Coordinates of C-alpha atoms and ligand atoms in Angstrom, one line a residue:
M770 CA 7.2 -2.4 3.4
S771 CA 4.3 -4.8 3.1
H772 CA 3.8 -7.8 0.8
A773 CA 0.2 -7.9 -0.1
D774 CA -1.5 -10.4 -2.3
L775 CA -4.1 -7.7 -3.4
V776 CA -3.1 -4.1 -3.8
V777 CA -5.7 -1.5 -4.5
V778 CA -4.4 1.8 -6.0
A779 CA -6.8 4.7 -5.9
N780 CA -6.4 8.5 -5.9
R781 CA -7.7 8.7 -2.3
L782 CA -7.1 6.5 0.7
P783 CA -10.2 4.9 2.2
V784 CA -9.8 7.1 5.3
D785 CA -10.1 10.8 6.2
R786 CA -8.1 12.7 8.8
D787 CA -10.3 13.5 11.9
D788 CA -10.0 16.6 14.1
E789 CA -7.7 14.8 16.6
G790 CA -5.2 13.9 13.9
G791 CA -6.5 10.3 13.8
W792 CA -8.2 8.5 10.9
R793 CA -11.8 7.7 10.3
P794 CA -13.2 5.6 7.4
S795 CA -14.3 7.7 4.5
P796 CA -17.9 7.0 3.4
G797 CA -17.2 5.7 -0.2
G798 CA -18.8 2.6 -1.5
L799 CA -15.5 1.2 -2.9
V800 CA -14.2 0.7 0.6
A801 CA -17.3 -1.3 1.6
A802 CA -16.9 -3.4 -1.5
L803 CA -13.3 -4.1 -1.1
E804 CA -12.9 -4.4 2.6
P805 CA -13.9 -8.1 2.9
V806 CA -11.7 -9.1 0.0
M807 CA -8.9 -7.0 1.3
R808 CA -8.9 -8.6 4.7
H809 CA -9.0 -12.0 3.2
A810 CA -6.2 -11.3 0.7
D811 CA -3.8 -9.6 3.2
G812 CA -4.6 -6.4 1.2
A813 CA -2.9 -3.0 0.9
W814 CA -4.4 0.2 -0.3
V815 CA -2.2 2.8 -1.9
G816 CA -3.7 6.4 -2.1
W817 CA -3.4 10.1 -1.3
P818 CA -4.4 11.1 2.2
G819 CA -6.5 14.0 0.8
Q820 CA -4.5 17.0 2.0
P821 CA -1.6 18.7 0.4
D822 CA 1.9 18.3 2.0
L823 CA 0.7 15.6 4.4
H824 CA 3.4 12.9 4.5
V825 CA 2.6 10.0 6.7
D826 CA 4.1 6.5 7.1
E827 CA 2.3 3.3 6.1
F828 CA -0.1 2.1 8.8
D829 CA -2.8 -0.5 9.5
F830 CA -6.4 0.4 9.7
S831 CA -9.4 -1.9 10.1
G832 CA -7.6 -5.0 8.7
M833 CA -6.1 -3.1 5.8
H834 CA -2.6 -2.0 5.2
L835 CA -2.6 1.7 4.1
V836 CA 0.2 3.2 2.0
P837 CA -0.1 7.0 1.8
V838 CA 1.2 8.8 -1.3
G839 CA 2.0 12.4 -0.4
L840 CA 1.2 15.2 -2.8
S841 CA 2.7 18.7 -2.6
E842 CA 0.5 21.8 -2.9
H843 CA 1.8 22.3 -6.4
E844 CA 1.0 18.6 -7.3
V845 CA -2.5 18.9 -6.0
A846 CA -3.0 22.0 -8.2
D847 CA -1.4 20.4 -11.4
Y848 CA -2.1 16.7 -11.1
Y849 CA -5.5 16.6 -9.2
E850 CA -7.2 19.9 -9.9
G851 CA -5.4 20.4 -13.2
F852 CA -4.9 17.4 -15.4
S853 CA -7.4 15.1 -13.6
N854 CA -10.2 17.5 -13.1
G855 CA -9.5 20.3 -15.6
T856 CA -8.5 18.1 -18.6
I857 CA -9.6 14.5 -18.3
W858 CA -12.8 15.0 -16.3
P859 CA -14.4 17.5 -18.8
L860 CA -13.0 15.7 -21.9
Y861 CA -14.4 12.3 -20.8
H862 CA -17.8 13.9 -19.9
D863 CA -18.3 14.9 -23.5
V864 CA -16.8 18.4 -23.1
I865 CA -19.7 19.8 -21.1
A866 CA -17.0 22.2 -19.9
A867 CA -14.0 23.1 -22.0
P868 CA -10.9 20.9 -21.2
R869 CA -7.6 22.6 -21.0
Y870 CA -4.5 21.0 -22.5
R871 CA -1.6 22.2 -20.4
R872 CA 1.8 20.6 -20.7
D873 CA 2.8 21.5 -17.1
W874 CA -0.4 19.7 -15.9
W875 CA 0.5 16.6 -18.0
N876 CA 4.1 16.5 -16.6
A877 CA 2.7 16.6 -13.1
Y878 CA 0.3 13.8 -14.0
V879 CA 3.1 11.6 -15.3
E880 CA 5.2 12.3 -12.2
V881 CA 2.5 11.5 -9.7
N882 CA 1.3 8.4 -11.6
Q883 CA 4.9 7.1 -11.4
R884 CA 4.9 7.7 -7.6
F885 CA 1.7 5.7 -7.2
A886 CA 3.1 2.9 -9.4
D887 CA 6.3 2.8 -7.4
A888 CA 4.4 2.5 -4.2
A889 CA 2.1 -0.3 -5.6
A890 CA 5.1 -2.2 -7.0
R891 CA 6.8 -2.1 -3.6
A892 CA 3.6 -3.2 -1.7
A893 CA 2.8 -6.2 -4.0
A894 CA 3.9 -9.7 -3.0
P895 CA 5.2 -12.0 -5.7
N896 CA 2.5 -12.8 -8.3
A897 CA 0.0 -10.5 -6.5
T898 CA -3.0 -8.8 -8.0
V899 CA -2.9 -5.0 -8.4
W900 CA -6.2 -3.2 -8.9
V901 CA -5.9 0.4 -10.1
Q902 CA -9.0 2.7 -9.8
D903 CA -10.1 5.5 -12.1
Y904 CA -9.0 8.3 -14.4
Q905 CA -6.5 10.0 -12.1
L906 CA -4.2 7.0 -12.5
Q907 CA -4.5 5.9 -16.2
L908 CA -0.7 5.5 -16.6
V909 CA -0.3 3.3 -13.5
P910 CA -1.1 -0.1 -15.1
Q911 CA 1.8 0.2 -17.6
L912 CA 4.2 1.7 -15.0
V913 CA 3.5 -1.2 -12.6
R914 CA 4.0 -3.8 -15.4
A915 CA 7.3 -2.3 -16.3
Q916 CA 8.6 -2.9 -12.8
R917 CA 6.7 -6.0 -11.9
P918 CA 5.9 -8.3 -14.8
D919 CA 4.9 -11.1 -12.4
V920 CA 1.8 -9.3 -11.1
T921 CA -1.7 -9.4 -12.5
I922 CA -3.1 -5.9 -13.1
G923 CA -6.7 -4.7 -13.3
Y924 CA -8.0 -1.2 -14.0
F925 CA -11.5 0.0 -13.4
H926 CA -12.7 3.3 -15.0
H927 CA -15.4 4.8 -12.9
I928 CA -16.3 7.6 -15.3
P929 CA -17.4 7.6 -19.0
F930 CA -14.9 6.9 -21.8
P931 CA -15.7 9.3 -24.6
A932 CA -16.3 8.6 -28.3
Y933 CA -13.1 8.7 -30.4
G934 CA -13.9 12.0 -32.0
L935 CA -13.6 13.7 -28.6
F936 CA -10.9 11.4 -27.1
S937 CA -8.6 12.2 -30.1
Q938 CA -8.4 15.8 -29.0
L939 CA -6.1 14.7 -26.2
P940 CA -2.5 15.6 -27.1
W941 CA -1.3 12.6 -24.9
R942 CA -3.9 10.1 -26.3
R943 CA -1.3 7.4 -27.2
Q944 CA 0.4 7.6 -23.8
V945 CA -2.9 7.3 -22.0
L946 CA -4.0 4.3 -24.1
E947 CA -0.7 2.6 -23.6
G948 CA -0.9 3.3 -19.9
L949 CA -4.3 1.6 -19.6
L950 CA -3.2 -1.3 -21.8
G951 CA -0.7 -2.2 -19.1
A952 CA -3.7 -3.9 -17.4
D953 CA -4.9 -7.4 -18.1
V954 CA -8.5 -6.4 -17.6
I955 CA -9.8 -2.8 -18.2
G956 CA -13.2 -2.5 -16.7
F957 CA -15.8 0.2 -17.7
Q958 CA -19.3 1.1 -16.5
R959 CA -21.2 0.6 -19.7
T960 CA -20.6 -1.5 -22.8
A961 CA -20.5 1.7 -24.8
D962 CA -17.5 2.9 -22.8
A963 CA -15.7 -0.3 -23.5
S964 CA -16.4 0.0 -27.2
N965 CA -15.2 3.6 -27.3
F966 CA -12.0 2.5 -25.7
A967 CA -11.5 -0.4 -28.1
R968 CA -12.1 1.8 -31.0
A969 CA -9.6 4.4 -29.8
V970 CA -7.0 1.6 -29.3
H971 CA -7.7 0.4 -32.8
R972 CA -7.5 3.9 -34.4
Q973 CA -4.4 5.0 -32.5
L974 CA -2.3 1.9 -32.0
R975 CA -3.7 -0.3 -34.7
Y976 CA -4.0 -3.2 -32.3
E977 CA -6.3 -6.0 -33.2
T978 CA -9.5 -5.7 -31.1
R979 CA -11.9 -8.7 -30.7
A980 CA -14.6 -9.7 -28.3
S981 CA -12.1 -12.0 -26.6
G982 CA -9.7 -9.1 -26.0
I983 CA -7.2 -6.6 -27.4
R984 CA -4.0 -8.2 -28.8
V985 CA -1.3 -6.1 -27.0
R986 CA 2.4 -6.2 -28.1
N987 CA 4.7 -6.3 -25.2
E988 CA 8.0 -4.5 -25.3
D989 CA 9.9 -7.8 -25.6
G990 CA 8.0 -8.6 -28.8
T991 CA 5.6 -11.2 -27.2
Q992 CA 1.9 -10.7 -27.3
R993 CA -0.9 -11.0 -24.7
L994 CA -4.7 -10.4 -24.6
A995 CA -6.1 -7.5 -22.6
L996 CA -9.8 -7.6 -21.9
A997 CA -11.9 -4.4 -22.1
K998 CA -15.4 -5.0 -20.8
A999 CA -18.3 -3.5 -18.8
F1000 CA -18.5 -4.3 -15.1
P1001 CA -21.2 -1.8 -13.9
I1002 CA -20.4 -0.8 -10.3
S1003 CA -23.0 -0.9 -7.5
I1004 CA -23.6 -0.1 -3.9
D1005 CA -23.6 -1.9 -0.6
A1006 CA -27.4 -2.4 -0.9
A1007 CA -27.8 -4.4 2.3
A1008 CA -26.4 -1.4 4.3
Y1009 CA -29.0 0.9 2.8
V1010 CA -31.8 -1.6 3.5
E1011 CA -30.7 -1.9 7.1
L1012 CA -30.6 1.9 7.6
A1013 CA -34.0 2.3 5.9
Q1014 CA -35.6 -0.1 8.4
R1015 CA -34.3 1.7 11.5
D1016 CA -37.0 3.4 13.5
D1017 CA -34.9 6.5 14.2
I1018 CA -34.3 7.0 10.5
R1019 CA -38.0 6.5 9.6
R1020 CA -38.9 9.0 12.3
R1021 CA -36.4 11.4 10.9
A1022 CA -37.9 11.0 7.4
A1023 CA -41.3 12.0 8.8
E1024 CA -39.7 14.9 10.6
I1025 CA -38.1 16.1 7.4
R1026 CA -41.6 16.1 5.7
A1027 CA -43.1 18.0 8.6
E1028 CA -40.3 20.5 8.6
L1029 CA -40.9 21.2 4.9
G1030 CA -44.6 21.8 5.7
N1031 CA -45.9 18.4 4.8
P1032 CA -46.2 19.1 1.1
E1033 CA -48.0 16.5 -1.0
K1034 CA -44.9 15.9 -3.1
I1035 CA -41.2 16.2 -2.3
F1036 CA -38.7 16.1 -5.1
L1037 CA -35.1 15.3 -4.2
G1038 CA -31.8 15.9 -6.0
V1039 CA -28.5 14.7 -4.4
D1040 CA -25.2 15.4 -6.2
R1041 CA -21.7 16.6 -5.8
L1042 CA -21.9 20.2 -7.1
D1043 CA -20.6 19.3 -10.5
Y1044 CA -21.5 20.6 -14.0
T1045 CA -22.0 17.0 -15.2
K1046 CA -25.0 16.5 -13.0
G1047 CA -27.6 18.6 -14.8
I1048 CA -28.6 20.4 -11.6
R1049 CA -29.4 23.6 -13.5
H1050 CA -31.5 21.8 -16.1
R1051 CA -33.5 20.1 -13.4
M1052 CA -34.1 23.4 -11.6
E1053 CA -35.2 25.1 -14.9
A1054 CA -37.8 22.4 -15.4
I1055 CA -39.1 22.6 -11.9
G1056 CA -39.1 26.4 -12.0
E1057 CA -41.1 26.4 -15.2
L1058 CA -43.6 24.0 -13.7
F1059 CA -44.1 26.5 -10.9
D1060 CA -44.3 29.4 -13.4
E1061 CA -47.0 27.7 -15.4
G1062 CA -49.0 26.7 -12.3
R1063 CA -48.6 23.0 -13.0
L1064 CA -47.0 22.8 -9.5
S1065 CA -47.5 25.1 -6.5
V1066 CA -45.2 25.7 -3.5
E1067 CA -48.1 24.8 -1.2
R1068 CA -48.2 21.3 -2.7
A1069 CA -44.6 20.6 -3.9
T1070 CA -41.0 21.4 -3.1
L1071 CA -37.6 20.4 -4.4
V1072 CA -34.8 19.6 -1.9
Q1073 CA -31.5 19.9 -3.6
V1074 CA -28.4 18.6 -1.7
A1075 CA -25.3 19.8 -3.6
S1076 CA -22.2 18.7 -1.7
P1077 CA -19.1 20.9 -2.1
S1078 CA -16.6 19.6 -4.6
R1079 CA -13.3 20.6 -6.2
E1080 CA -14.0 24.2 -5.2
R1081 CA -10.7 25.6 -6.4
V1082 CA -11.3 24.5 -10.0
D1083 CA -12.7 27.5 -12.0
A1084 CA -15.6 25.6 -13.7
Y1085 CA -16.9 24.5 -10.3
A1086 CA -16.7 28.0 -8.7
Q1087 CA -18.6 29.3 -11.7
L1088 CA -21.2 26.6 -11.5
R1089 CA -21.9 27.4 -7.9
D1090 CA -22.6 31.0 -8.7
E1091 CA -24.9 30.0 -11.6
I1092 CA -26.9 27.5 -9.5
E1093 CA -27.3 29.9 -6.6
Q1094 CA -28.5 32.5 -9.0
V1095 CA -31.1 30.1 -10.4
V1096 CA -32.3 29.1 -6.9
G1097 CA -32.5 32.7 -5.9
R1098 CA -34.6 33.6 -8.9
I1099 CA -37.0 30.7 -8.6
N1100 CA -37.4 31.1 -4.8
G1101 CA -37.7 34.9 -5.1
T1102 CA -40.6 34.4 -7.5
H1103 CA -42.5 31.6 -5.9
D1104 CA -41.7 31.4 -2.1
T1105 CA -44.3 32.3 0.4
M1106 CA -43.7 33.1 4.1
E1107 CA -44.5 29.4 4.8
H1108 CA -43.4 27.5 1.7
T1109 CA -40.3 27.3 -0.5
A1110 CA -39.9 26.1 -4.0
I1111 CA -36.3 24.9 -3.6
R1112 CA -34.6 24.0 -0.4
Y1113 CA -31.0 24.2 -1.5
L1114 CA -28.3 22.7 0.8
H1115 CA -24.6 23.2 -0.2
Q1116 CA -23.5 20.7 2.4
A1117 CA -22.6 17.1 2.8
F1118 CA -24.6 14.8 5.1
P1119 CA -23.9 11.5 6.9
R1120 CA -25.4 8.4 5.3
E1121 CA -28.2 8.2 8.0
E1122 CA -29.5 11.6 7.0
M1123 CA -29.3 10.7 3.3
V1124 CA -31.4 7.6 3.8
A1125 CA -34.0 9.7 5.8
L1126 CA -34.1 12.1 2.8
Y1127 CA -34.5 9.2 0.4
L1128 CA -37.4 7.9 2.5
A1129 CA -39.0 11.4 2.6
A1130 CA -38.8 11.9 -1.1
D1131 CA -41.7 11.0 -3.4
V1132 CA -39.7 11.7 -6.6
M1133 CA -35.9 11.3 -7.0
L1134 CA -34.4 13.4 -9.8
V1135 CA -31.2 12.2 -11.4
T1136 CA -30.8 14.3 -14.5
A1137 CA -27.0 14.0 -15.2
L1138 CA -25.8 15.3 -18.6
R1139 CA -23.2 12.6 -18.5
D1140 CA -22.4 10.2 -15.6
G1141 CA -20.3 7.1 -15.4
M1142 CA -22.9 5.3 -13.2
N1143 CA -24.6 7.5 -10.6
L1144 CA -24.8 5.6 -7.4
V1145 CA -27.3 8.0 -5.9
A1146 CA -30.0 6.4 -8.1
K1147 CA -29.1 3.0 -6.7
E1148 CA -29.0 4.3 -3.1
Y1149 CA -32.5 5.7 -3.5
V1150 CA -33.8 2.5 -4.9
A1151 CA -32.1 0.3 -2.2
S1152 CA -33.5 2.6 0.5
R1153 CA -37.2 2.3 -0.7
T1154 CA -38.0 -0.9 1.3
D1155 CA -41.6 0.3 1.1
N1156 CA -41.6 -0.1 -2.7
Q1157 CA -42.8 3.5 -3.1
G1158 CA -41.3 6.5 -4.7
V1159 CA -40.5 7.3 -8.3
L1160 CA -37.0 7.5 -9.9
V1161 CA -36.6 10.0 -12.8
L1162 CA -33.4 9.0 -14.5
S1163 CA -31.3 10.5 -17.2
E1164 CA -30.5 8.3 -20.1
F1165 CA -27.0 9.7 -20.0
A1166 CA -26.2 8.1 -16.6
G1167 CA -24.7 4.6 -16.7
A1168 CA -27.4 3.5 -14.2
A1169 CA -29.9 3.8 -17.1
D1170 CA -28.6 0.6 -18.7
E1171 CA -29.7 -1.4 -15.6
L1172 CA -32.6 0.5 -14.1
S1173 CA -35.0 0.1 -16.9
T1174 CA -38.3 0.8 -15.0
A1175 CA -37.3 4.3 -13.9
I1176 CA -38.8 7.2 -15.9
R1177 CA -36.1 8.0 -18.4
V1178 CA -35.4 11.6 -19.4
N1179 CA -33.1 13.5 -21.8
P1180 CA -32.1 16.4 -19.5
H1181 CA -31.4 18.7 -22.5
D1182 CA -35.1 18.4 -23.4
I1183 CA -36.7 20.7 -20.7
E1184 CA -40.3 20.2 -22.0
G1185 CA -39.8 16.4 -22.0
M1186 CA -38.4 16.6 -18.5
K1187 CA -41.3 18.7 -17.3
D1188 CA -43.8 16.1 -18.6
A1189 CA -41.7 13.3 -17.0
I1190 CA -41.8 15.1 -13.7
M1191 CA -45.6 15.5 -13.9
D1192 CA -45.9 11.8 -14.8
A1193 CA -43.9 11.0 -11.7
V1194 CA -46.2 13.3 -9.6
E1195 CA -49.3 11.6 -10.9
M1196 CA -48.1 8.0 -10.8
P1197 CA -50.5 5.8 -8.8
P1198 CA -49.0 3.8 -5.8
T1199 CA -49.7 0.5 -7.6
E1200 CA -47.6 1.5 -10.6
Q1201 CA -44.9 2.9 -8.3
R1202 CA -44.8 -0.5 -6.5
K1203 CA -44.5 -2.4 -9.7
R1204 CA -41.6 -0.4 -11.0
M1205 CA -39.8 0.0 -7.7
R1206 CA -39.9 -3.8 -7.1
K1207 CA -38.0 -4.4 -10.4
L1208 CA -35.5 -1.6 -9.6
R1209 CA -34.9 -3.0 -6.1
H1210 CA -34.5 -6.5 -7.4
R1211 CA -31.7 -5.4 -9.8
V1212 CA -29.8 -3.4 -7.2
Q1213 CA -30.0 -6.1 -4.5
E1214 CA -29.0 -8.9 -6.8
H1215 CA -26.2 -6.9 -8.4
D1216 CA -24.6 -5.2 -5.4
V1217 CA -21.0 -4.0 -4.9
V1218 CA -19.8 -7.3 -3.6
A1219 CA -21.1 -9.0 -6.8
W1220 CA -19.3 -6.3 -8.8
S1221 CA -15.9 -6.8 -7.2
R1222 CA -16.3 -10.5 -7.4
G1223 CA -17.1 -10.3 -11.1
F1224 CA -14.1 -8.1 -11.8
L1225 CA -11.6 -10.1 -9.8
T1226 CA -12.9 -13.4 -11.3
A1227 CA -12.4 -12.0 -14.8
L1228 CA -8.9 -10.9 -13.8
A1229 CA -7.9 -14.3 -12.5
R1230 CA -9.2 -15.9 -15.7
S1231 CA -7.2 -13.6 -17.9
R1232 CA -4.1 -14.3 -16.0
K1233 CA -4.6 -18.0 -16.5
A1234 CA -5.4 -17.6 -20.2
N1235 CA -2.3 -15.5 -20.8
A1236 CA -0.1 -17.9 -18.8
S1237 CA -1.2 -20.9 -20.9
Ligands
F6P1095 O1 -16.2 8.6 -9.7 C1 -15.6 9.7 -9.9 C2 -14.7 10.3 -8.8 O2 -13.9 11.3 -9.3 C3 -14.0 9.3 -8.0 O3 -12.7 8.9 -8.6 C4 -13.8 10.1 -6.7 O4 -13.5 9.2 -5.6 C5 -15.1 10.8 -6.6 O5 -15.6 11.0 -7.9 C6 -15.1 12.1 -5.8 O6 -14.2 13.0 -6.4 P1 -13.0 13.7 -5.7 O7 -12.1 12.6 -5.2 O8 -12.4 14.5 -6.7 O9 -13.5 14.5 -4.5

């Protein structure tokens, strides 16, 4: 058992199992953000090791204490694929796919959340800070508070929080709100998400909600203030800048362009293969531009990286079939022996290759139908140390609140998106530079370290305010 002053609780541990049965760091940005704070605070990380029926003891890794929470095959199906990704994920992304409300999935969610909360309560030192991450663990804040009233609890929601009209579909809406309100600070990506949450709390629980916080009634009759506020997440920008300046990565970018036949314009899409990302909408727009002769395969090509994700969930398997049909149709119509309209890669790549792709791409297409933040948009911007390249960004991605000099699109409006893509194609280098500089400034100033510092400062303040 450890006694950590800072305990991060996330669905996944920040490591993956390697082929030799050891562990390697997983590439996520959250690890990069929290590693320095975790080392300093004698931190512990509670999470699932990512495979069913893998039960391992606590261990130390790279200055962090890791506390694995095992999940059975059945729990992976009901808690992770079921309630997290078959109920909450589609509901919170504005019902792009139909959420399923299954009581057995909910029961597994409650049970697994309790297990995470127990592990966090055991790992926390007296008066520690416990920071819960994301929608898979919405009940954990309250479950930790019930066992450990001495600790300060933060929760950060990485995905959107929907409008009340949608949220209210959830049969367990009260339990979820009460679970989240166990936290002292509940962080969201956008101000609109925080407002949706506050409204749901007001409508369901009748708690008083003000800018200073939500007045929560504790079980013992006392009251405290919980703060619901936007803390837009970011990336480790310096790490991307460093990679983008490496000679081997710049050479690789030139090589990618050459391998694609040195087209004048390379479009790039990089997403988990998820129905929220608008991959099909983007391909439709590009396909029609080829159909109409506004683009030609000799001059332009789209590289679409779609990394495999949640493959056992029905909606994801269906989406893959759909996307692959669209790619086949567009390529079948437009490809020549030498050139392709869409280079589709259903694969994941290391960060070095991603940065080479960002440097090779003239136009980055982020056309999500709904997205908490979209860190790919920020990665592209951070990598463009040459201040060139154009970001086409959906107004439905959280990143749109910050990246105001991107070309904004509504991905449902295919005609509008086609025009926006052509504007990007035709944008002169001086205009690209002007816009990219502003985007880069924002991402570099507001990187992931600033994000975690901002959240933890608000958390410390709220503890003080509630103690006085
Ligand atoms: O940001 C949303 C999120 O679900 C994270 O919680 C998660 O780490 C990431 O996307 C990848 O999803 P998964 O863990 O389901 O592969």
